[in-house]
Coordinates of C-alpha atoms in Angstrom, one line a residue:
M1 CA 0.0 0.0 0.0
T2 CA 1.4 3.3 -1.0
T3 CA 1.7 6.0 1.6
P4 CA 0.7 9.4 0.4
A5 CA 3.3 12.2 0.5
V6 CA 2.9 14.9 3.1
G7 CA 2.0 17.5 0.5
Q8 CA -0.7 15.3 -0.9
R9 CA -2.6 14.7 2.4
R10 CA -5.8 16.5 2.8
A11 CA -5.8 19.4 5.3
G12 CA -7.2 18.6 8.8
L13 CA -7.8 20.2 12.1
S14 CA -4.8 20.7 14.3
V15 CA -4.3 18.6 17.4
R16 CA -4.7 21.8 19.5
L17 CA -8.0 22.7 17.9
R18 CA -9.3 19.1 18.2
L19 CA -8.3 19.1 21.9
T20 CA -10.0 22.4 22.4
L21 CA -13.2 21.2 20.8
S22 CA -13.0 18.1 22.9
Y23 CA -12.7 20.1 26.1
A24 CA -15.6 22.4 25.1
G25 CA -17.8 19.5 24.0
F26 CA -17.2 17.7 27.2
L27 CA -18.2 20.8 29.3
V28 CA -21.3 21.4 27.1
L29 CA -22.4 17.7 27.4
A30 CA -21.8 17.7 31.2
G31 CA -23.7 21.0 31.6
T32 CA -26.5 19.9 29.4
A33 CA -26.9 16.6 31.3
L34 CA -26.9 18.5 34.6
F35 CA -29.6 21.0 33.4
A36 CA -31.6 18.1 31.8
A37 CA -31.6 16.4 35.2
L38 CA -32.8 19.6 36.8
L39 CA -35.7 19.9 34.3
L40 CA -36.5 16.3 34.8
V41 CA -36.9 17.0 38.6
L42 CA -39.2 19.9 37.7
R43 CA -41.7 17.4 36.3
Y44 CA -42.7 16.4 39.8
V45 CA -43.6 20.1 40.7
P46 CA -47.4 20.6 40.3
D47 CA -48.4 22.7 37.3
E48 CA -50.6 25.1 39.4
N49 CA -50.0 28.1 41.7
L50 CA -50.1 27.1 45.3
T51 CA -50.9 29.5 48.2
V52 CA -49.3 28.6 51.5
Q53 CA -51.8 28.8 54.3
D54 CA -49.4 29.9 57.0
G55 CA -48.2 33.5 56.2
G56 CA -50.0 33.6 52.8
G57 CA -46.9 32.9 50.8
F58 CA -46.9 32.0 47.1
A59 CA -45.3 28.9 45.6
P60 CA -44.5 29.0 41.8
S61 CA -45.9 26.3 39.5
R62 CA -44.0 24.1 37.2
S63 CA -44.6 26.5 34.3
D64 CA -43.2 29.4 36.3
L65 CA -40.1 27.4 37.2
L66 CA -39.6 26.3 33.6
D67 CA -40.0 29.9 32.3
V68 CA -37.0 30.8 34.5
A69 CA -34.9 27.6 34.3
V70 CA -34.9 27.1 30.5
P71 CA -33.4 30.5 29.5
L72 CA -30.9 30.3 32.4
S73 CA -29.9 26.7 31.4
A74 CA -29.4 27.8 27.8
A75 CA -27.3 30.7 28.9
A76 CA -25.3 28.6 31.3
V77 CA -24.6 26.0 28.5
G78 CA -23.5 28.8 26.2
F79 CA -21.2 30.1 29.0
L80 CA -19.7 26.7 29.5
A81 CA -19.1 26.4 25.7
L82 CA -17.3 29.7 25.7
V83 CA -15.2 28.7 28.8
G84 CA -14.4 25.4 27.3
L85 CA -13.3 26.9 24.0
V86 CA -11.1 29.6 25.6
G87 CA -9.8 27.5 28.5
G88 CA -9.4 24.5 26.3
W89 CA -7.4 26.4 23.7
I90 CA -5.0 27.7 26.5
L91 CA -4.7 24.3 28.2
A92 CA -4.1 22.5 24.9
G93 CA -1.4 25.0 24.0
R94 CA 0.4 24.4 27.3
M95 CA 0.1 20.6 27.0
L96 CA 1.3 20.5 23.4
R97 CA 4.2 23.0 23.8
P98 CA 6.7 20.1 24.4
L99 CA 5.5 18.5 21.1
D100 CA 6.4 21.7 19.3
R101 CA 9.9 21.4 20.6
I102 CA 10.1 17.8 19.6
S103 CA 8.7 18.6 16.2
E104 CA 11.3 21.3 15.7
A105 CA 14.1 18.9 16.8
A106 CA 12.8 16.3 14.3
A107 CA 12.8 18.9 11.5
L108 CA 16.4 19.8 12.3
A109 CA 17.4 16.2 12.3
A110 CA 15.7 15.6 9.0
D111 CA 17.8 18.4 7.6
G112 CA 21.0 16.7 8.8
A113 CA 21.6 18.6 12.1
L114 CA 22.1 16.0 14.8
D115 CA 24.0 17.9 17.4
H116 CA 21.1 19.6 19.1
R117 CA 19.0 18.2 22.0
I118 CA 15.5 18.9 23.3
A119 CA 16.5 18.7 27.0
L120 CA 12.9 19.0 28.1
E121 CA 12.4 20.2 31.7
G122 CA 9.5 19.2 34.0
P123 CA 8.2 16.1 35.8
D124 CA 8.7 12.5 34.5
D125 CA 5.6 12.1 32.3
E126 CA 4.9 10.7 28.9
L127 CA 6.1 13.8 27.0
R128 CA 9.3 14.0 29.1
R129 CA 10.0 10.3 28.4
L130 CA 9.3 10.9 24.7
A131 CA 11.7 13.8 24.6
D132 CA 14.4 11.9 26.4
T133 CA 14.0 9.0 24.1
F134 CA 14.3 11.3 21.1
D135 CA 17.5 12.8 22.6
M136 CA 19.0 9.4 23.0
M137 CA 18.1 8.6 19.4
L138 CA 19.8 11.7 18.3
A139 CA 22.9 11.0 20.3
R140 CA 23.1 7.5 18.8
L141 CA 22.5 8.8 15.3
E142 CA 25.2 11.5 15.7
R143 CA 27.7 8.9 17.0
S144 CA 26.8 6.5 14.3
F145 CA 27.1 9.0 11.5
E146 CA 30.4 10.3 12.9
E147 CA 31.7 6.7 13.0
Q148 CA 30.5 6.1 9.5
R149 CA 32.1 9.3 8.3
R150 CA 35.4 8.4 9.8
F151 CA 35.1 4.8 8.6
T152 CA 34.5 6.0 5.0
A153 CA 37.4 8.5 5.1
N154 CA 39.7 5.9 6.5
A155 CA 38.5 3.1 4.2
S156 CA 39.1 5.4 1.2
H157 CA 42.6 6.1 2.4
E158 CA 43.4 2.5 3.2
L159 CA 42.1 1.2 -0.1
R160 CA 43.9 4.0 -2.0
T161 CA 47.3 3.3 -0.3
P162 CA 48.0 -0.1 -1.9
N163 CA 47.2 1.3 -5.4
T164 CA 49.5 4.3 -4.8
V165 CA 52.3 1.9 -3.6
V166 CA 51.9 -0.3 -6.7
K167 CA 51.9 2.7 -9.0
A168 CA 55.0 4.1 -7.4
L169 CA 56.8 0.7 -7.6
L170 CA 56.0 0.4 -11.3
E171 CA 57.0 4.0 -12.1
V172 CA 60.4 3.5 -10.4
A173 CA 60.9 0.2 -12.2
Q174 CA 60.1 1.8 -15.5
A175 CA 62.3 4.8 -14.9
D176 CA 65.4 2.7 -14.2
P177 CA 65.3 -0.5 -16.3
A178 CA 69.0 -1.2 -15.8
G179 CA 68.8 -1.0 -12.0
R180 CA 65.6 -2.9 -11.7
D181 CA 65.5 -5.6 -9.1
V182 CA 62.8 -7.9 -10.4
D183 CA 62.7 -10.2 -7.4
R184 CA 62.4 -7.3 -4.9
L185 CA 59.8 -5.7 -7.1
L186 CA 57.7 -8.9 -7.3
S187 CA 58.1 -9.4 -3.5
R188 CA 56.8 -5.8 -2.8
L189 CA 54.0 -6.2 -5.3
H190 CA 53.0 -9.5 -3.7
E191 CA 53.0 -8.0 -0.2
T192 CA 50.9 -5.1 -1.3
N193 CA 48.5 -7.3 -3.1
E194 CA 48.1 -9.5 0.1
R195 CA 47.4 -6.4 2.1
S196 CA 44.7 -5.4 -0.4
I197 CA 43.1 -8.8 -0.2
V198 CA 43.1 -8.8 3.6
M199 CA 41.6 -5.3 3.6
V200 CA 38.7 -6.1 1.2
E201 CA 37.9 -9.4 3.0
S202 CA 37.8 -7.6 6.3
L203 CA 35.5 -4.9 4.9
L204 CA 33.2 -7.6 3.5
Q205 CA 33.2 -9.4 6.8
L206 CA 32.2 -6.2 8.6
A207 CA 29.4 -5.7 6.1
R208 CA 28.1 -9.2 6.7
L209 CA 28.2 -8.7 10.5
D210 CA 26.0 -5.6 10.1
H211 CA 23.3 -7.4 8.0
D212 CA 23.4 -11.1 8.8
S213 CA 21.1 -12.6 11.4
L214 CA 22.7 -14.4 14.3
R215 CA 22.1 -18.2 14.4
A216 CA 22.9 -19.1 17.9
E217 CA 23.6 -22.5 19.6
P218 CA 25.3 -23.6 22.9
V219 CA 29.0 -23.2 22.6
D220 CA 31.9 -23.6 25.0
L221 CA 34.5 -20.8 24.7
A222 CA 37.3 -23.2 25.7
D223 CA 36.5 -25.4 22.6
V224 CA 36.4 -22.3 20.4
V225 CA 39.8 -21.1 21.6
R226 CA 41.4 -24.6 21.1
E227 CA 40.1 -24.7 17.5
A228 CA 41.4 -21.2 16.9
V229 CA 44.8 -22.2 18.2
R230 CA 45.0 -25.3 16.0
E231 CA 44.0 -23.2 12.8
S232 CA 46.0 -20.0 13.5
P233 CA 48.5 -19.3 10.7
D234 CA 50.4 -16.9 12.9
L235 CA 51.5 -19.7 15.2
D236 CA 52.9 -21.6 12.3
L237 CA 55.5 -18.9 11.3
P238 CA 59.1 -19.0 12.6
A239 CA 59.7 -18.3 16.3
P240 CA 56.1 -17.5 17.5
P241 CA 55.7 -16.1 21.0
E242 CA 55.1 -18.5 23.9
L243 CA 51.5 -19.5 24.1
I244 CA 50.0 -20.1 27.6
L245 CA 46.5 -21.5 27.7
T246 CA 44.2 -21.6 30.8
L247 CA 40.9 -22.9 29.5
D248 CA 38.1 -23.5 31.9
A249 CA 34.6 -24.3 30.8
A250 CA 32.7 -21.1 29.7
P251 CA 29.4 -22.0 28.0
V252 CA 27.7 -19.3 26.0
H253 CA 24.8 -19.2 23.6
G254 CA 26.1 -17.9 20.3
N255 CA 27.2 -18.5 16.7
R256 CA 30.2 -20.9 16.7
V257 CA 31.6 -19.6 13.4
L258 CA 31.6 -15.9 14.5
L259 CA 32.9 -16.8 18.0
G260 CA 35.7 -18.7 16.2
Q261 CA 36.5 -15.6 14.2
L262 CA 36.5 -13.5 17.4
A263 CA 39.0 -15.8 19.1
A264 CA 41.1 -16.0 16.0
N265 CA 41.3 -12.2 15.5
L266 CA 42.3 -11.7 19.2
L267 CA 44.9 -14.5 19.0
G268 CA 46.3 -13.2 15.7
N269 CA 46.4 -9.6 17.0
A270 CA 48.3 -10.8 20.2
V271 CA 50.8 -12.7 18.1
R272 CA 51.5 -10.1 15.5
H273 CA 51.8 -7.2 17.9
N274 CA 54.3 -8.8 20.2
L275 CA 58.0 -8.6 21.2
P276 CA 60.4 -9.5 18.4
A277 CA 61.8 -12.3 20.7
G278 CA 60.8 -13.7 24.1
G279 CA 57.2 -12.7 23.9
Q280 CA 54.2 -14.3 25.5
V281 CA 50.5 -14.7 24.7
R282 CA 48.2 -15.7 27.5
V283 CA 44.7 -16.9 26.6
G284 CA 42.1 -17.9 29.2
T285 CA 38.4 -18.7 29.5
R286 CA 36.5 -18.8 32.7
L287 CA 33.3 -17.8 34.5
D288 CA 33.7 -14.5 36.4
G289 CA 32.3 -13.8 39.9
R290 CA 28.9 -13.1 38.3
R291 CA 28.9 -16.4 36.4
R292 CA 29.5 -14.6 33.1
P293 CA 31.5 -16.4 30.5
T294 CA 34.8 -14.5 29.9
L295 CA 37.6 -14.7 27.3
V296 CA 40.8 -12.9 28.2
V297 CA 43.8 -12.6 25.8
E298 CA 47.0 -10.9 27.0
N299 CA 50.2 -10.3 25.1
T300 CA 53.6 -8.8 25.8
G301 CA 54.7 -5.8 23.8
A302 CA 55.6 -2.1 23.9
P303 CA 53.9 0.1 26.6
L304 CA 50.6 1.6 25.3
D305 CA 48.9 4.9 26.1
P306 CA 45.4 4.2 27.7
A307 CA 43.9 7.0 25.5
V308 CA 45.2 5.2 22.4
V309 CA 44.0 1.8 23.6
A310 CA 40.5 3.2 24.0
T311 CA 40.4 3.8 20.2
L312 CA 41.8 0.5 19.1
A313 CA 38.4 -1.1 18.4
E314 CA 37.6 1.7 15.9
P315 CA 38.1 0.8 12.2
F316 CA 41.6 1.4 10.8
V317 CA 43.1 2.6 14.2
R318 CA 46.6 1.4 14.8
A319 CA 48.7 2.3 17.8
D320 CA 52.0 3.6 16.6
A321 CA 53.8 2.3 19.8
R322 CA 52.7 -1.2 19.2
T323 CA 55.4 -3.6 18.2
R324 CA 54.9 -5.6 15.0
R325 CA 57.1 -8.6 14.5
P326 CA 59.1 -8.2 11.3
D327 CA 58.0 -11.7 10.1
R328 CA 54.3 -10.8 10.3
L329 CA 52.4 -9.2 7.5
A330 CA 50.7 -5.9 8.4
G331 CA 47.0 -6.3 9.3
S332 CA 44.0 -4.5 7.9
G333 CA 43.4 -2.4 11.0
L334 CA 40.0 -4.0 11.2
G335 CA 40.7 -7.0 13.4
L336 CA 39.6 -5.5 16.7
S337 CA 36.7 -3.7 15.0
I338 CA 35.4 -7.1 13.8
V339 CA 35.9 -8.5 17.3
A340 CA 33.8 -5.5 18.7
S341 CA 31.1 -6.1 16.1
I342 CA 30.9 -9.9 16.9
A343 CA 30.8 -9.1 20.7
R344 CA 27.9 -6.6 20.1
A345 CA 26.0 -9.2 18.1
H346 CA 26.2 -11.5 21.0
G347 CA 25.3 -8.9 23.6
A348 CA 28.8 -9.1 25.0
E349 CA 31.3 -6.4 26.0
L350 CA 34.8 -5.9 24.7
A351 CA 37.2 -4.2 27.1
L352 CA 40.8 -3.2 26.0
A353 CA 43.4 -2.1 28.6
P354 CA 47.1 -1.6 28.6
R355 CA 49.0 -4.5 30.2
P356 CA 51.3 -3.6 33.0
G357 CA 54.9 -3.8 31.7
G358 CA 53.7 -3.4 28.1
G359 CA 51.3 -5.1 25.7
L360 CA 47.5 -5.3 25.7
T361 CA 44.8 -7.1 27.6
A362 CA 41.6 -7.8 25.7
T363 CA 38.6 -9.1 27.7
V364 CA 35.3 -10.2 26.2
T365 CA 32.5 -10.8 28.7
F366 CA 29.3 -12.5 27.6
L367 CA 25.9 -12.9 29.1
P368 CA 25.4 -16.2 31.0
G369 CA 24.8 -19.1 28.7

């Protein structure tokens, strides 16, 4: 069914006018009912003039009372209608004033301005909760758009860099055919091509994480880590760091493939960014004090600034102080971003912290399985 555009909708009464008419209509109906009840009571008054014996007083008849009551009732109903219209207009305006602010904020957001907030004052009622919810939505949208902007800028730069390197290598080789080192040129081209492949595959994986539904099953993190260790290509390279495993049962409810990718990324990151010699990688699974399944990966390395560590899960962020072993290919800068996305998909929390003495500690805490 096609939704009509805003400009094509027929004009209608404003909410304020409808509330005003509702208030006035309620008062008129209530007043009419009251006076109708009064007139109904007058039916039991005799329709004849009565003279009171004691004192010679005069009692009006039903007709006399109706002659006075009907005009007064009509005037009173008219007065109530006027009070309902005026008072209802004022009250409706005061009640709907927060909606005007919310509408203005929505219009600004529709134009692309997400840095403003309603910040509605007053008691905790439905309109205040609506405004607070709208403010939270604006904050999340602003943060999401800012992250998307940085991601796009960084992705453009990262994808452009290999092409620039290849172009420079080829231009240098063409400019000096006699001094051309073909083996070195081919090695550099191969390394650059591998980096491009890793980059594109990582970007595709991030895109799939954003759109794929999560197919969950009971999984033990200890088994996931053991499988990641067996299949890790980084541990097969010469002189890998010492690997220390402390794997206790840590059952979770999640996607085994994605959890395997999470563990593999953390393990590969810990191995690649380690000391050139004599380094260690500690991987542990356990239940914490609140019975939450936890995966902890620690590695030795250069001391890290906590402010830099706080940004490592953002796409393409690399800490300049981190040591990369010379026998390891540079990563895409998306490994920890993929870990963070997988953790969010499982309702888990990724915490990164500098390790005392140098290196990084990555902790992923899941909901109880």
